[in-house]
PDB file of C-alpha atoms in Angstrom:
ATOM      1  CA  MET K   1       9.343 123.135-107.002  1.00  0.00           C
ATOM      2  CA  HIS K   2       7.054 125.177-108.929  1.00  0.00           C
ATOM      3  CA  SER K   3       5.310 126.857-106.044  1.00  0.00           C
ATOM      4  CA  ASN K   4       4.393 130.643-106.065  1.00  0.00           C
ATOM      5  CA  ALA K   5       7.093 131.292-103.746  1.00  0.00           C
ATOM      6  CA  PHE K   6       9.783 129.673-105.955  1.00  0.00           C
ATOM      7  CA  GLU K   7       8.413 131.413-108.872  1.00  0.00           C
ATOM      8  CA  LYS K   8       8.475 134.675-107.257  1.00  0.00           C
ATOM      9  CA  LYS K   9      12.096 134.145-106.049  1.00  0.00           C
ATOM     10  CA  LEU K  10      13.040 133.215-109.563  1.00  0.00           C
ATOM     11  CA  ASP K  11      11.370 136.416-110.926  1.00  0.00           C
ATOM     12  CA  ILE K  12      13.500 138.654-108.673  1.00  0.00           C
ATOM     13  CA  ALA K  13      16.667 136.912-109.815  1.00  0.00           C
ATOM     14  CA  VAL K  14      15.632 137.260-113.349  1.00  0.00           C
ATOM     15  CA  SER K  15      14.815 141.014-113.029  1.00  0.00           C
ATOM     16  CA  LEU K  16      18.295 141.563-111.500  1.00  0.00           C
ATOM     17  CA  LEU K  17      20.016 139.227-114.299  1.00  0.00           C
ATOM     18  CA  ASN K  18      18.067 141.032-117.129  1.00  0.00           C
ATOM     19  CA  ASN K  19      20.579 143.910-116.642  1.00  0.00           C
ATOM     20  CA  ALA K  20      23.630 141.826-117.060  1.00  0.00           C
ATOM     21  CA  ASP K  21      25.632 141.618-120.312  1.00  0.00           C
ATOM     22  CA  TYR K  22      27.654 138.469-119.285  1.00  0.00           C
ATOM     23  CA  PHE K  23      27.806 136.047-116.596  1.00  0.00           C
ATOM     24  CA  ILE K  24      30.592 134.668-114.492  1.00  0.00           C
ATOM     25  CA  PHE K  25      30.137 131.384-112.549  1.00  0.00           C
ATOM     26  CA  ILE K  26      32.244 130.639-109.666  1.00  0.00           C
ATOM     27  CA  GLY K  27      32.709 127.610-107.417  1.00  0.00           C
ATOM     28  CA  MET K  28      35.195 124.999-106.014  1.00  0.00           C
ATOM     29  CA  GLY K  29      35.239 121.261-105.923  1.00  0.00           C
ATOM     30  CA  SER K  30      31.717 119.870-106.988  1.00  0.00           C
ATOM     31  CA  SER K  31      30.384 123.518-107.053  1.00  0.00           C
ATOM     32  CA  GLY K  32      33.220 124.337-109.476  1.00  0.00           C
ATOM     33  CA  THR K  33      32.115 121.479-111.748  1.00  0.00           C
ATOM     34  CA  LEU K  34      28.567 122.780-111.468  1.00  0.00           C
ATOM     35  CA  ALA K  35      29.613 126.532-112.205  1.00  0.00           C
ATOM     36  CA  LYS K  36      31.334 125.172-115.471  1.00  0.00           C
ATOM     37  CA  TYR K  37      28.012 123.487-116.410  1.00  0.00           C
ATOM     38  CA  GLY K  38      26.163 126.709-115.559  1.00  0.00           C
ATOM     39  CA  ALA K  39      28.231 128.855-117.834  1.00  0.00           C
ATOM     40  CA  ARG K  40      27.936 126.313-120.636  1.00  0.00           C
ATOM     41  CA  TYR K  41      24.146 126.206-120.142  1.00  0.00           C
ATOM     42  CA  PHE K  42      23.705 129.926-120.209  1.00  0.00           C
ATOM     43  CA  SER K  43      25.975 130.140-123.238  1.00  0.00           C
ATOM     44  CA  ASN K  44      23.897 127.667-125.076  1.00  0.00           C
ATOM     45  CA  LEU K  45      20.808 129.737-124.494  1.00  0.00           C
ATOM     46  CA  GLY K  46      22.779 132.839-126.118  1.00  0.00           C
ATOM     47  CA  LYS K  47      24.059 134.461-122.898  1.00  0.00           C
ATOM     48  CA  PHE K  48      27.927 134.996-122.754  1.00  0.00           C
ATOM     49  CA  SER K  49      29.070 133.240-119.740  1.00  0.00           C
ATOM     50  CA  VAL K  50      32.342 131.848-118.373  1.00  0.00           C
ATOM     51  CA  SER K  51      33.213 130.001-115.154  1.00  0.00           C
ATOM     52  CA  LEU K  52      36.084 130.015-112.665  1.00  0.00           C
ATOM     53  CA  GLU K  53      36.849 127.138-110.810  1.00  0.00           C
ATOM     54  CA  ASP K  54      40.298 128.569-109.717  1.00  0.00           C
ATOM     55  CA  THR K  55      39.724 131.076-106.744  1.00  0.00           C
ATOM     56  CA  TYR K  56      43.143 132.767-107.551  1.00  0.00           C
ATOM     57  CA  TYR K  57      42.569 134.492-110.812  1.00  0.00           C
ATOM     58  CA  PRO K  58      43.570 138.194-110.574  1.00  0.00           C
ATOM     59  CA  VAL K  59      40.075 139.451-110.918  1.00  0.00           C
ATOM     60  CA  GLU K  60      40.989 142.756-109.323  1.00  0.00           C
ATOM     61  CA  THR K  61      42.952 143.832-112.386  1.00  0.00           C
ATOM     62  CA  TYR K  62      39.745 144.184-114.721  1.00  0.00           C
ATOM     63  CA  THR K  63      36.612 145.957-114.698  1.00  0.00           C
ATOM     64  CA  TYR K  64      33.364 144.238-114.778  1.00  0.00           C
ATOM     65  CA  GLN K  65      30.596 146.657-116.186  1.00  0.00           C
ATOM     66  CA  SER K  66      27.379 144.814-116.260  1.00  0.00           C
ATOM     67  CA  ALA K  67      28.634 141.722-115.030  1.00  0.00           C
ATOM     68  CA  ALA K  68      26.468 139.125-112.994  1.00  0.00           C
ATOM     69  CA  VAL K  69      28.540 136.706-110.830  1.00  0.00           C
ATOM     70  CA  ILE K  70      26.861 133.644-109.822  1.00  0.00           C
ATOM     71  CA  VAL K  71      28.347 131.952-106.871  1.00  0.00           C
ATOM     72  CA  LEU K  72      27.825 128.193-106.092  1.00  0.00           C
ATOM     73  CA  SER K  73      28.777 126.847-102.603  1.00  0.00           C
ATOM     74  CA  GLU K  74      27.229 123.912-100.860  1.00  0.00           C
ATOM     75  CA  SER K  75      28.425 125.446 -97.464  1.00  0.00           C
ATOM     76  CA  GLY K  76      28.402 128.928 -98.254  1.00  0.00           C
ATOM     77  CA  GLU K  77      31.331 129.344 -96.116  1.00  0.00           C
ATOM     78  CA  THR K  78      34.380 128.102 -98.186  1.00  0.00           C
ATOM     79  CA  ARG K  79      36.971 130.899 -97.514  1.00  0.00           C
ATOM     80  CA  GLU K  80      38.547 131.132-100.993  1.00  0.00           C
ATOM     81  CA  VAL K  81      35.174 131.301-102.506  1.00  0.00           C
ATOM     82  CA  ILE K  82      34.068 134.109-100.039  1.00  0.00           C
ATOM     83  CA  GLU K  83      37.340 135.998-100.750  1.00  0.00           C
ATOM     84  CA  LEU K  84      36.784 135.838-104.626  1.00  0.00           C
ATOM     85  CA  THR K  85      33.139 137.123-104.026  1.00  0.00           C
ATOM     86  CA  GLN K  86      34.372 139.963-102.082  1.00  0.00           C
ATOM     87  CA  LYS K  87      36.875 141.054-104.866  1.00  0.00           C
ATOM     88  CA  PHE K  88      33.859 140.985-107.314  1.00  0.00           C
ATOM     89  CA  GLN K  89      31.810 143.032-104.828  1.00  0.00           C
ATOM     90  CA  ARG K  90      34.542 145.496-104.699  1.00  0.00           C
ATOM     91  CA  LYS K  91      34.098 145.781-108.560  1.00  0.00           C
ATOM     92  CA  GLU K  92      30.350 146.507-108.065  1.00  0.00           C
ATOM     93  CA  CYS K  93      29.240 143.342-109.597  1.00  0.00           C
ATOM     94  CA  LEU K  94      25.894 141.860-109.086  1.00  0.00           C
ATOM     95  CA  ILE K  95      26.245 138.710-106.785  1.00  0.00           C
ATOM     96  CA  LEU K  96      23.733 135.849-106.834  1.00  0.00           C
ATOM     97  CA  SER K  97      24.500 132.806-104.989  1.00  0.00           C
ATOM     98  CA  ILE K  98      23.110 129.204-104.749  1.00  0.00           C
ATOM     99  CA  THR K  99      23.905 127.533-101.506  1.00  0.00           C
ATOM    100  CA  ASN K 100      22.775 124.797 -99.186  1.00  0.00           C
ATOM    101  CA  LEU K 101      23.073 125.980 -95.646  1.00  0.00           C
ATOM    102  CA  PRO K 102      20.711 128.724 -94.410  1.00  0.00           C
ATOM    103  CA  GLY K 103      22.339 131.850 -92.986  1.00  0.00           C
ATOM    104  CA  SER K 104      25.794 131.289 -94.610  1.00  0.00           C
ATOM    105  CA  THR K 105      28.298 134.070 -95.065  1.00  0.00           C
ATOM    106  CA  LEU K 106      27.832 133.795 -98.841  1.00  0.00           C
ATOM    107  CA  GLU K 107      24.056 134.187 -98.548  1.00  0.00           C
ATOM    108  CA  LYS K 108      24.377 137.321 -96.366  1.00  0.00           C
ATOM    109  CA  MET K 109      26.913 138.830 -98.890  1.00  0.00           C
ATOM    110  CA  SER K 110      24.628 138.245-101.964  1.00  0.00           C
ATOM    111  CA  ASP K 111      22.218 140.532-103.692  1.00  0.00           C
ATOM    112  CA  TRP K 112      20.041 137.406-104.070  1.00  0.00           C
ATOM    113  CA  ASN K 113      20.432 133.764-102.716  1.00  0.00           C
ATOM    114  CA  PHE K 114      18.791 130.587-103.296  1.00  0.00           C
ATOM    115  CA  CYS K 115      19.229 128.390-100.441  1.00  0.00           C
ATOM    116  CA  CYS K 116      18.443 124.608-101.235  1.00  0.00           C
ATOM    117  CA  ASN K 117      18.397 123.554 -97.573  1.00  0.00           C
ATOM    118  CA  MET K 118      19.016 119.884 -98.440  1.00  0.00           C
ATOM    119  CA  LYS K 119      20.453 117.494 -95.881  1.00  0.00           C
ATOM    120  CA  SER K 120      24.160 117.680 -95.987  1.00  0.00           C
ATOM    121  CA  ARG K 121      25.744 114.339 -96.785  1.00  0.00           C
ATOM    122  CA  ARG K 122      29.352 113.535 -96.138  1.00  0.00           C
ATOM    123  CA  ILE K 123      30.929 109.973 -96.900  1.00  0.00           C
ATOM    124  CA  HIS K 124      34.429 108.437 -97.082  1.00  0.00           C
ATOM    125  CA  GLY K 125      36.035 110.661 -94.614  1.00  0.00           C
ATOM    126  CA  GLY K 126      34.388 113.829 -95.530  1.00  0.00           C
ATOM    127  CA  TYR K 127      33.796 113.920 -99.129  1.00  0.00           C
ATOM    128  CA  ASN K 128      30.624 115.910 -99.998  1.00  0.00           C
ATOM    129  CA  ALA K 129      27.786 113.737-101.455  1.00  0.00           C
ATOM    130  CA  THR K 130      25.118 116.274-100.838  1.00  0.00           C
ATOM    131  CA  THR K 131      22.673 116.132-103.848  1.00  0.00           C
ATOM    132  CA  GLN K 132      23.217 118.991-106.287  1.00  0.00           C
ATOM    133  CA  VAL K 133      20.013 118.420-108.478  1.00  0.00           C
ATOM    134  CA  PRO K 134      18.469 121.661-106.882  1.00  0.00           C
ATOM    135  CA  VAL K 135      21.310 123.636-107.947  1.00  0.00           C
ATOM    136  CA  LEU K 136      21.166 122.467-111.628  1.00  0.00           C
ATOM    137  CA  PHE K 137      17.205 122.985-111.567  1.00  0.00           C
ATOM    138  CA  VAL K 138      17.601 126.596-110.420  1.00  0.00           C
ATOM    139  CA  MET K 139      20.516 127.389-112.653  1.00  0.00           C
ATOM    140  CA  GLU K 140      18.493 125.968-115.735  1.00  0.00           C
ATOM    141  CA  ALA K 141      15.259 127.638-114.548  1.00  0.00           C
ATOM    142  CA  LEU K 142      17.047 130.948-114.459  1.00  0.00           C
ATOM    143  CA  ALA K 143      18.789 130.719-117.684  1.00  0.00           C
ATOM    144  CA  GLN K 144      15.541 129.617-119.554  1.00  0.00           C
ATOM    145  CA  ARG K 145      13.649 132.807-117.984  1.00  0.00           C
ATOM    146  CA  LEU K 146      16.235 135.286-119.375  1.00  0.00           C
TER     147      LEU K 146
END
């Protein structure tokens, strides 16, 4: 995963993130758990970060100067996550996303997107068992470069 294209893609994200004073990670389900991990990891490296796994927080009642929102969504199509992202967009937040499906709504909404493009895997009636290793790798790679 250390190709020139990958490094260039990360460099673009880092140049965007360097202007942020703090980071808000959002996601639901497995992506929500990863958002919590991302916020903790960024914080461990000295970057103030929080996570939102509940998409019903009243985010429109605050101002978000110099905030970067990092959105995690395997499908990039989860309605609640898209609606929350739109609220942050209206507050002029920087939006970065990590998704799995190319061409998703969330990818199109983002200032920067990393699409993992892994084979989606559903088991036991639809539970998401798609690997999340690339998401962890990208989050850690970004945090270490800031």
